[in-house]
Amino acid sequence: MTEIKRKKLDSATVISIVIVLALYVAVFVAEQFIPATSMLFTVIKKGATYALVAVSMNLLNGFTGIFSLGQAGFMLIGAYVYGIFTIPVISRMDVYQYYNGGLVQFTLPVFVAMLLSGLAAAFLALLIGLPVLRLKSDYLAIATLGFAEIIRALFQWDKLGPITNGSNMLRLFPNFNDFNIRNADGQVVVYLSTLVPLLIAGVCIFVIILLINSTYGRALRAIKDDEIAAEAMGIRLASHKRLAFCISSFFAGVGGAMLAMYQTTVQAKSFTTAMTYEILLIVVIGGIGSVTGSCLSSFLFVACSEWWLRFLDQKQVIGDFEVPLLRNGFRLVVFSIIIMIVVLFFRQGIMGRKELPDLIRQLQGKKVKGGASK
Amino acid sequence: MSENVLHIDHLTMRFGGVVAVNDLSMDINRGEIVALIGPNGAGKTTAFNMVTGVYTPTSGKITLMGQDITGRRPDEITKLGIARTFQNIRLFSSMTVFENVLTARHLRRTSNFLSATFRLNAAEEKRMRQETEALLKEVGLYELRDEMATSLPYGKQRLLEIARALSTQPKVLLLDEPAAGMNPQETEELGAFIKLIKDKFDLTVFLIEHHMNLVMDISDRIYVIDFGKQIAQGTPSEVQNDPAVIAAYLGVDEEEEVSPA
Ligand SMILES: Nc1ncnc2c1ncn2[C@@H]1O[C@H](COP(=O)(O)OP(=O)(O)O)[C@@H](O)[C@H]1O
Ligand SMILES: [Mg+2]
């Protein structure tokens, strides 16, 4: 985070980079040996997707101080743009069965489509940013929430069916499994279906980290700390807020494309306010203003909700004893309680405002600047 | 004749029924230190807020070096060369001393967000950092550069606010009660410091201050306002002996004054 006289990267930063790279290698190796159906990979894929969206939300809420709740809306746009432009032409008749194969009759490469997902979301952010960013905190949150709902309704609108497929789902577009390298017989030679999403999220988050640590990132933090002082130091509030809003939305859009690939289908009705709240919780649990925190808590959150706490939803019988309470839906109760405890008693979240290099510096016994204080 | 830098022409600011500043006119020339004094609630900070674009005056005109800046945005005005400090300190609380000053260089950037993100502006960033270090050395905050801004003692925080304002490379520096909360020794040092930076950075200084010793010591000219209206102006000795000023301050013990928000 804060680096002064950054002639070279300090050792803590280098160690952090090595740790992250080692994790990537570990995932790659694990993917080759552990069956692809393992829950571990599901968690990593969805975790990576959520991590990107959470960090993009943190850029706004944690670093710029703009309390926006439009994340699901921008993800929806990203997911749809990805789906619409990557469904193979031969499959379009199947997918758009009620709309005569749909309007779009070409296919873009996966990464071009993902980029387009981000750009579409950013463009929409630019449009709604003009009126919305003038609003103050609560009103801004409500307006962005409303925007996301409108988008959700719009994409299900029958009249847009030739493009969006109306209330029917988009499917048959390339998903994470298509990143696996197969031989002529269709057998997988190298598994990449987990590594690639993790790489995409990693690159995007790295770019966000670069932004945060640039002169623009400092300007955004200044706005969060004190708008009046920031403006008095010559930082134009409107343009910087709009910039943060567009960049955040860009990455939410890319995250939406990743979610589409993860789910293998896209349907507007699933991009609910609840999804935005999930992302918000991840940000809060990780620590508002910590990229590391958002990443860690994404994986924890997804692991808990998809894997570790699943048993709570099933009847458990130990010997003759049927454990009480355990039944469908109980997982969500426990989950909510955990979240309440975090929000009530650990408001700093896991990381406060610290990042991975700060933790290492602490271990090295160095003084940490800008750590979790207050 | 000295060159006019800041010209305030019949400025009035009304908040509902309250007339905070009433038909105020001032002239500040290049290289001067001009003080604006008056009892609490007289409208001094409001005058600053109009000059720096925080408020748009109800009527009147503000001219910076011949250019009309009335009602312009604060960031535009800062870019044009007016920097300020705040009566109630407003440092960037999540940042270190160094970052506070560095952030105030942002407005002189030539990079855009893409070139800055992808480090194509490395030379500029390096220069900004070096200039910030140099500035911190000049104001004597270099040793504290890695401290969190808000962890500094009060007097140092006021100094840091001045350093941050200087970092925007202003022509006119507006100081709103820079000695508030300082002890007598710090106040005296502050006076010398203001004169020093004025010469070093070729500044024109416009200050609001309650510590009369400091005001009388460093000001070339003084404007006195009460209830938003000018009641006197002149050199320190002229103002000191002005009956209207004495009347306005009568019964107001300067040390007892509580700073309004
Ligand atoms: N934003 C505002 N809204 C309403 N009244 C204000 C506002 N700002 C200042 N005032 C009023 O204007 C008057 C002058 O305030 P101020 O300029 O802060 O005085 P000073 O700095 O001389 O102590 C006070 O009566 C204050 O209450
Ligand atoms: Mg005041």
Short mmCIF file of C-alpha atoms in Angstrom, two decimals, chain A residues 74-229:
data_model
loop_
_atom_site.label_atom_id
_atom_site.label_comp_id
_atom_site.label_asym_id
_atom_site.label_seq_id
_atom_site.Cartn_x
_atom_site.Cartn_y
_atom_site.Cartn_z
CA PHE A 74 -23.23 -4.11 -13.80
CA MET A 75 -22.49 -7.82 -13.44
CA LEU A 76 -25.71 -8.56 -15.30
CA ILE A 77 -24.65 -6.36 -18.17
CA GLY A 78 -21.25 -8.01 -18.28
CA ALA A 79 -22.76 -11.49 -18.18
CA TYR A 80 -25.24 -10.73 -20.95
CA VAL A 81 -22.74 -9.01 -23.22
CA TYR A 82 -20.46 -11.99 -22.81
CA GLY A 83 -23.23 -14.49 -23.49
CA ILE A 84 -24.75 -12.63 -26.40
CA PHE A 85 -21.49 -12.29 -28.26
CA THR A 86 -19.96 -15.71 -27.61
CA ILE A 87 -22.77 -18.18 -28.28
CA PRO A 88 -21.61 -20.10 -31.36
CA VAL A 89 -23.64 -19.18 -34.44
CA ILE A 90 -24.76 -22.77 -34.92
CA SER A 91 -26.25 -22.84 -31.42
CA ARG A 92 -28.15 -19.60 -31.72
CA MET A 93 -31.25 -21.24 -33.18
CA ASP A 94 -31.44 -23.46 -30.08
CA VAL A 95 -30.83 -20.71 -27.58
CA TYR A 96 -33.00 -18.02 -29.15
CA GLN A 97 -35.69 -20.53 -30.05
CA TYR A 98 -38.53 -18.08 -29.47
CA TYR A 99 -36.81 -15.28 -31.31
CA ASN A 100 -35.89 -16.96 -34.54
CA GLY A 101 -32.21 -17.31 -33.66
CA GLY A 102 -31.87 -13.77 -32.39
CA LEU A 103 -30.41 -10.66 -33.95
CA VAL A 104 -26.72 -11.16 -33.36
CA GLN A 105 -25.37 -13.61 -35.89
CA PHE A 106 -21.67 -13.57 -35.24
CA THR A 107 -19.34 -14.70 -32.47
CA LEU A 108 -16.50 -12.86 -30.80
CA PRO A 109 -13.43 -14.48 -29.25
CA VAL A 110 -13.85 -15.10 -25.51
CA PHE A 111 -11.39 -12.47 -24.31
CA VAL A 112 -12.66 -9.83 -26.71
CA ALA A 113 -16.17 -10.48 -25.43
CA MET A 114 -14.99 -10.19 -21.83
CA LEU A 115 -13.38 -6.87 -22.59
CA LEU A 116 -16.59 -5.76 -24.23
CA SER A 117 -18.49 -6.86 -21.10
CA GLY A 118 -16.37 -4.52 -19.04
CA LEU A 119 -16.63 -1.67 -21.51
CA ALA A 120 -20.41 -1.99 -21.75
CA ALA A 121 -20.74 -1.86 -17.97
CA ALA A 122 -18.35 1.10 -17.79
CA PHE A 123 -20.26 2.95 -20.49
CA LEU A 124 -23.53 2.51 -18.65
CA ALA A 125 -21.82 3.67 -15.47
CA LEU A 126 -20.75 6.78 -17.33
CA LEU A 127 -24.35 7.47 -18.34
CA ILE A 128 -26.00 6.90 -14.98
CA GLY A 129 -23.02 8.38 -13.14
CA LEU A 130 -23.82 11.86 -14.31
CA PRO A 131 -27.06 12.19 -12.35
CA VAL A 132 -26.42 9.56 -9.66
CA LEU A 133 -23.01 10.65 -8.41
CA ARG A 134 -24.37 14.05 -7.44
CA LEU A 135 -26.40 12.35 -4.74
CA LYS A 136 -25.15 11.95 -1.22
CA SER A 137 -24.48 8.59 0.42
CA ASP A 138 -27.87 7.02 1.20
CA TYR A 139 -29.58 8.47 -1.82
CA LEU A 140 -26.78 7.26 -4.04
CA ALA A 141 -27.11 3.76 -2.61
CA ILE A 142 -30.85 3.75 -3.25
CA ALA A 143 -30.47 5.14 -6.76
CA THR A 144 -27.87 2.54 -7.76
CA LEU A 145 -29.98 -0.21 -6.23
CA GLY A 146 -32.92 1.03 -8.27
CA PHE A 147 -30.77 1.14 -11.37
CA ALA A 148 -29.80 -2.50 -10.92
CA GLU A 149 -33.47 -3.48 -10.58
CA ILE A 150 -34.41 -1.55 -13.70
CA ILE A 151 -31.63 -3.25 -15.66
CA ARG A 152 -32.85 -6.60 -14.42
CA ALA A 153 -36.38 -5.89 -15.60
CA LEU A 154 -35.18 -4.41 -18.88
CA PHE A 155 -33.18 -7.48 -19.81
CA GLN A 156 -36.22 -9.69 -19.30
CA TRP A 157 -38.39 -7.47 -21.45
CA ASP A 158 -39.90 -9.44 -24.30
CA LYS A 159 -39.34 -6.66 -26.85
CA LEU A 160 -35.58 -6.98 -26.35
CA GLY A 161 -35.83 -10.74 -26.77
CA PRO A 162 -34.01 -10.88 -30.12
CA ILE A 163 -30.96 -9.60 -28.26
CA THR A 164 -31.38 -10.71 -24.65
CA ASN A 165 -33.54 -13.77 -25.20
CA GLY A 166 -36.16 -12.17 -22.94
CA SER A 167 -36.83 -14.11 -19.79
CA ASN A 168 -35.22 -17.23 -21.25
CA MET A 169 -31.71 -18.09 -20.33
CA LEU A 170 -28.64 -17.66 -22.45
CA ARG A 171 -26.59 -20.82 -22.68
CA LEU A 172 -24.18 -22.84 -24.79
CA PHE A 173 -21.54 -20.12 -24.71
CA PRO A 174 -17.94 -21.02 -23.85
CA ASN A 175 -17.44 -21.66 -20.13
CA PHE A 176 -14.45 -22.27 -17.89
CA ASN A 177 -14.20 -25.90 -18.99
CA ASP A 178 -13.42 -24.72 -22.50
CA PHE A 179 -10.08 -23.46 -21.21
CA ASN A 180 -8.96 -27.05 -20.71
CA ILE A 181 -6.62 -28.25 -23.43
CA ARG A 182 -7.89 -31.38 -25.11
CA ASN A 183 -6.33 -33.83 -27.52
CA ALA A 184 -7.88 -34.93 -30.81
CA ASP A 185 -10.05 -37.50 -29.01
CA GLY A 186 -11.54 -34.81 -26.82
CA GLN A 187 -9.71 -35.97 -23.71
CA VAL A 188 -8.29 -33.31 -21.44
CA VAL A 189 -4.50 -33.19 -21.55
CA VAL A 190 -3.95 -30.10 -19.44
CA TYR A 191 -6.55 -28.84 -17.01
CA LEU A 192 -6.82 -25.05 -16.98
CA SER A 193 -10.48 -24.56 -16.12
CA THR A 194 -9.62 -23.34 -12.61
CA LEU A 195 -6.32 -21.66 -13.28
CA VAL A 196 -7.56 -19.40 -16.08
CA PRO A 197 -10.42 -17.78 -14.13
CA LEU A 198 -8.02 -17.32 -11.25
CA LEU A 199 -5.58 -15.68 -13.66
CA ILE A 200 -8.22 -13.41 -15.16
CA ALA A 201 -9.32 -12.25 -11.72
CA GLY A 202 -5.69 -11.92 -10.66
CA VAL A 203 -4.74 -9.71 -13.60
CA CYS A 204 -7.79 -7.51 -13.12
CA ILE A 205 -7.17 -7.15 -9.39
CA PHE A 206 -3.53 -6.39 -10.08
CA VAL A 207 -4.60 -3.55 -12.36
CA ILE A 208 -6.88 -2.23 -9.62
CA ILE A 209 -3.97 -2.37 -7.16
CA LEU A 210 -1.83 -0.42 -9.61
CA LEU A 211 -4.57 2.18 -9.91
CA ILE A 212 -5.01 2.46 -6.16
CA ASN A 213 -1.30 3.07 -5.73
CA SER A 214 -1.09 5.66 -8.50
CA THR A 215 -1.61 9.38 -8.20
CA TYR A 216 -5.26 8.78 -9.13
CA GLY A 217 -5.62 6.27 -6.32
CA ARG A 218 -4.30 8.85 -3.87
CA ALA A 219 -6.80 11.36 -5.20
CA LEU A 220 -9.63 8.88 -4.66
CA ARG A 221 -8.49 8.20 -1.11
CA ALA A 222 -8.31 11.92 -0.52
CA ILE A 223 -11.94 12.22 -1.64
CA LYS A 224 -12.92 9.47 0.75
CA ASP A 225 -11.05 11.07 3.63
CA ASP A 226 -12.37 14.59 3.12
CA GLU A 227 -14.19 15.84 0.06
CA ILE A 228 -13.84 19.48 0.97
CA ALA A 229 -10.11 19.22 1.54
#
